[in-house]
CSV table of C-alpha atoms in Angstrom, one decimal:
chain,number,residue,atom,x,y,z
P,1,MET,CA,-0.1,-0.1,0.1
P,2,GLU,CA,1.5,3.2,-1.1
P,3,PRO,CA,1.0,6.7,0.7
P,4,SER,CA,-1.4,9.2,-0.6
P,5,SER,CA,-2.0,12.6,0.2
P,6,SER,CA,-4.8,13.4,2.0
P,7,SER,CA,-6.7,15.4,-0.1
P,8,LEU,CA,-7.7,12.2,-1.7
P,9,ILE,CA,-10.6,12.8,1.1
P,10,ALA,CA,-10.7,16.1,1.9
P,11,GLY,CA,-14.3,16.7,2.5
P,12,VAL,CA,-15.6,16.4,-0.9
P,13,PRO,CA,-16.8,13.4,-2.0
P,14,ALA,CA,-14.6,11.2,-5.0
P,15,ARG,CA,-17.3,11.6,-7.7
P,16,SER,CA,-17.1,15.4,-7.9
P,17,GLY,CA,-14.9,15.4,-10.7
P,18,ARG,CA,-12.3,13.0,-9.0
P,19,PRO,CA,-11.0,10.0,-10.9
P,20,ARG,CA,-13.2,7.0,-8.6
P,21,ALA,CA,-10.5,4.6,-7.2
P,22,THR,CA,-11.1,1.5,-8.4
P,23,SER,CA,-8.9,-1.3,-6.5
P,24,ARG,CA,-7.6,-2.9,-3.8
P,25,ALA,CA,-4.6,-0.8,-2.6
P,26,ASP,CA,-7.3,2.6,-3.5
P,27,LEU,CA,-9.5,1.3,-1.9
P,28,GLU,CA,-7.4,0.4,1.3
P,29,ARG,CA,-5.9,3.6,0.8
P,30,ILE,CA,-8.5,5.5,1.8
P,31,GLY,CA,-9.9,3.6,3.9
P,32,PHE,CA,-6.9,3.7,6.0
P,33,GLU,CA,-6.9,8.4,5.9
P,34,LEU,CA,-10.1,7.5,7.0
P,35,PHE,CA,-9.9,5.3,10.0
P,36,GLY,CA,-6.6,8.2,11.1
P,37,ARG,CA,-9.0,11.1,10.8
P,38,GLN,CA,-12.5,9.2,12.2
P,39,GLY,CA,-11.7,6.4,14.3
P,40,PHE,CA,-12.5,3.0,13.2
P,41,ASP,CA,-15.8,1.9,14.8
P,42,GLU,CA,-17.0,5.2,13.2
P,43,THR,CA,-15.7,5.1,9.8
P,44,THR,CA,-18.3,2.8,7.8
P,45,VAL,CA,-17.8,1.1,4.5
P,46,ASP,CA,-20.5,4.1,3.1
P,47,ASP,CA,-18.2,6.4,4.3
P,48,ILE,CA,-15.1,5.2,2.3
P,49,ALA,CA,-17.5,4.1,-0.7
P,50,SER,CA,-18.7,7.7,-0.8
P,51,ALA,CA,-15.1,8.9,-0.4
P,52,ALA,CA,-13.8,6.6,-3.4
P,53,GLY,CA,-16.4,7.9,-5.9
P,54,ILE,CA,-18.0,4.2,-6.0
P,55,ALA,CA,-21.0,2.8,-4.7
P,56,ARG,CA,-21.2,0.4,-2.2
P,57,ARG,CA,-21.5,-2.8,-3.3
P,58,THR,CA,-18.2,-1.8,-5.7
P,59,PHE,CA,-16.5,-2.0,-2.5
P,60,PHE,CA,-17.6,-5.4,-1.8
P,61,ARG,CA,-16.5,-6.3,-4.9
P,62,TYR,CA,-13.3,-5.7,-3.4
P,63,PHE,CA,-13.4,-6.7,0.2
P,64,SER,CA,-16.7,-8.6,2.1
P,65,SER,CA,-16.1,-6.1,5.0
P,66,LYS,CA,-14.6,-3.0,6.6
P,67,ASN,CA,-12.6,-5.5,8.4
P,68,ASP,CA,-11.2,-7.0,5.6
P,69,LEU,CA,-10.2,-3.9,4.4
P,70,VAL,CA,-8.1,-3.2,7.3
P,71,TRP,CA,-6.0,-7.3,6.6
P,72,GLY,CA,-5.4,-6.3,3.1
P,73,ASP,CA,-4.5,-9.4,0.9
P,74,PHE,CA,-3.9,-12.1,3.6
P,75,GLU,CA,-4.3,-14.8,0.9
P,76,HIS,CA,-1.6,-13.6,-0.6
P,77,GLN,CA,0.2,-13.1,1.8
P,78,LEU,CA,-0.1,-16.2,3.5
P,79,ALA,CA,1.5,-17.7,0.5
P,80,ARG,CA,4.3,-15.7,0.3
P,81,LEU,CA,5.5,-17.3,3.5
P,82,ARG,CA,5.1,-20.0,2.7
P,83,GLU,CA,8.1,-20.0,-0.7
P,84,LEU,CA,9.5,-18.7,2.2
P,85,LEU,CA,9.2,-21.3,4.3
P,86,ASN,CA,9.9,-23.7,1.0
P,87,ALA,CA,12.7,-22.4,0.2
P,88,ALA,CA,14.2,-22.8,3.5
P,89,GLU,CA,17.8,-24.7,3.4
P,90,PRO,CA,17.0,-28.4,4.4
P,91,SER,CA,19.9,-28.6,6.5
P,92,SER,CA,19.2,-25.6,8.6
P,93,PRO,CA,17.8,-26.1,12.6
P,94,VAL,CA,14.1,-25.9,12.4
P,95,MET,CA,14.7,-22.0,14.4
P,96,ASP,CA,17.1,-20.7,12.3
P,97,ALA,CA,14.8,-21.5,9.2
P,98,LEU,CA,11.6,-20.2,10.7
P,99,ARG,CA,13.7,-17.1,11.8
P,100,GLU,CA,14.9,-15.8,8.5
P,101,ALA,CA,11.3,-16.5,6.9
P,102,VAL,CA,9.4,-14.2,9.5
P,103,VAL,CA,11.8,-11.6,9.1
P,104,GLU,CA,11.6,-11.5,5.8
P,105,PHE,CA,8.1,-11.9,5.8
P,106,ASN,CA,8.3,-8.9,8.2
P,107,ARG,CA,10.2,-6.5,5.2
P,108,TYR,CA,8.7,-3.5,4.0
P,109,ASP,CA,9.2,-1.0,2.0
P,110,VAL,CA,10.0,2.2,3.4
P,111,THR,CA,7.5,4.0,2.0
P,112,GLU,CA,5.0,1.1,3.1
P,113,VAL,CA,5.9,1.4,7.0
P,114,PRO,CA,4.0,4.1,7.8
P,115,TRP,CA,1.1,2.0,6.6
P,116,HIS,CA,1.6,-0.9,8.3
P,117,ARG,CA,2.3,0.4,11.0
P,118,GLN,CA,-1.6,1.8,11.2
P,119,ARG,CA,-2.6,-1.8,9.8
P,120,MET,CA,-0.7,-3.2,12.6
P,121,GLU,CA,-2.4,-1.1,15.5
P,122,LEU,CA,-5.9,-1.2,14.1
P,123,ILE,CA,-5.5,-5.2,14.4
P,124,LEU,CA,-3.6,-4.7,17.6
P,125,THR,CA,-5.4,-2.0,19.8
P,126,VAL,CA,-9.1,-2.6,18.3
P,127,PRO,CA,-11.5,-4.5,20.2
P,128,THR,CA,-13.8,-4.9,16.8
P,129,LEU,CA,-11.1,-6.4,15.0
P,130,GLN,CA,-9.6,-9.2,17.8
P,131,ALA,CA,-12.7,-12.2,16.3
P,132,ASP,CA,-10.7,-11.6,13.1
P,133,ALA,CA,-7.8,-11.8,13.9
P,134,THR,CA,-8.1,-15.1,16.3
P,135,LEU,CA,-8.9,-16.2,12.6
P,136,ARG,CA,-6.3,-14.9,11.1
P,137,TYR,CA,-3.8,-15.4,13.2
P,138,ALA,CA,-4.6,-19.4,13.3
P,139,SER,CA,-4.3,-19.4,9.6
P,140,TRP,CA,-0.7,-18.4,10.1
P,141,ARG,CA,-0.4,-20.8,12.9
P,142,ALA,CA,-1.1,-23.7,10.7
P,143,ILE,CA,1.3,-22.6,8.2
P,144,ILE,CA,4.3,-22.9,10.8
P,145,THR,CA,2.7,-25.6,12.2
P,146,GLU,CA,2.7,-27.5,8.9
P,147,PHE,CA,6.2,-26.7,8.5
P,148,VAL,CA,7.6,-28.3,11.6
P,149,ALA,CA,5.8,-31.2,11.6
P,150,LYS,CA,7.2,-31.8,7.6
P,151,ARG,CA,10.5,-31.3,8.9
P,152,MET,CA,10.7,-33.4,12.4
P,153,GLY,CA,8.3,-36.2,10.5
P,154,LEU,CA,5.0,-35.4,12.6
P,155,SER,CA,1.5,-35.2,12.2
P,156,PRO,CA,0.4,-31.1,12.8
P,157,SER,CA,-1.9,-32.6,15.0
P,158,GLU,CA,0.9,-33.5,17.5
P,159,VAL,CA,1.9,-30.8,20.6
P,160,LEU,CA,5.3,-30.6,19.7
P,161,PRO,CA,4.4,-28.6,16.1
P,162,ARG,CA,1.5,-27.1,17.3
P,163,LEU,CA,4.3,-25.7,20.2
P,164,PHE,CA,5.9,-23.8,17.5
P,165,GLY,CA,2.6,-22.4,15.9
P,166,HIS,CA,1.8,-20.7,19.1
P,167,THR,CA,5.9,-20.0,20.4
P,168,LEU,CA,6.4,-17.9,17.2
P,169,LEU,CA,3.4,-15.7,16.7
P,170,ALA,CA,3.9,-14.9,20.4
P,171,ALA,CA,7.0,-13.9,19.0
P,172,ALA,CA,5.8,-11.5,16.7
P,173,ILE,CA,3.4,-10.7,18.4
P,174,ALA,CA,5.7,-9.7,21.2
P,175,ALA,CA,7.9,-8.0,18.7
P,176,TYR,CA,5.1,-5.6,16.7
P,177,GLU,CA,3.6,-3.8,20.1
P,178,HIS,CA,7.4,-3.0,21.0
P,179,TRP,CA,7.7,-1.6,17.8
P,180,LEU,CA,4.1,0.3,17.8
P,181,ALA,CA,5.3,1.9,20.7
P,182,GLU,CA,8.8,2.8,20.2
P,183,ASP,CA,9.2,5.1,17.0
P,184,GLU,CA,12.8,4.3,16.0
P,185,ALA,CA,12.9,0.3,16.8
P,186,GLN,CA,13.0,-1.4,13.9
P,187,LEU,CA,10.7,-4.3,13.0
P,188,GLY,CA,13.3,-7.0,11.7
P,189,ASP,CA,16.0,-6.3,14.6
P,190,LEU,CA,12.7,-6.9,17.2
P,191,LEU,CA,11.7,-10.1,15.3
P,192,ASP,CA,15.1,-11.5,14.6
P,193,VAL,CA,15.5,-11.0,19.0
P,194,ALA,CA,12.4,-12.0,20.1
P,195,ILE,CA,12.5,-15.5,17.6
P,196,ARG,CA,16.5,-16.2,18.8
P,197,GLN,CA,14.9,-15.6,22.6
P,198,VAL,CA,12.7,-18.1,21.7
P,199,THR,CA,14.6,-20.3,19.7
P,200,ASP,CA,17.5,-20.5,23.6
P,201,GLY,CA,14.0,-22.4,25.0
P,202,LEU,CA,13.2,-24.2,22.5
P,203,GLY,CA,16.9,-25.3,21.7
P,204,LYS,CA,18.3,-26.2,18.2
P,205,VAL,CA,16.2,-29.1,16.2
């Protein structure tokens, strides 16, 4: 998601001589600008559609809900995480492979960082997003669990692979919470440190 001028939603509907927003990225950008100005709960789908100069039904061609907009193209991101793990060196320790993949998965261009920070602040702090977060986290954990299970010759339903999934998610959330609290902190460094600390507890596998 790229930064954009706040003039896109300067109080005049986009349909008043403004180009209509007709892509996921455009709608995400406008939605996040509105969330920043009005608050997430106070912003409606109608508000976003009006600012974008589109009909309400057009919004739902791109996102199933306002909550869905916050997460962006999450399925694509999950596919990328799988690719990173699949590309890991087979001989590398499990925790090293996980750490490298998670750090790379959370690497963003400097122009995208402010938008990603706003996205994660919403995800981690807005109560009405927590039900969605639980489901998305479960999908993320499942990828970690399946990778570990395959490496260890176990079923994903066994306790050890599940432990890796839950623990890696906890480490990532801890890193993100610190990142949001400290403007100068580097997300990649925080993730690296958090997962290395987990490694000291789980050991090399």
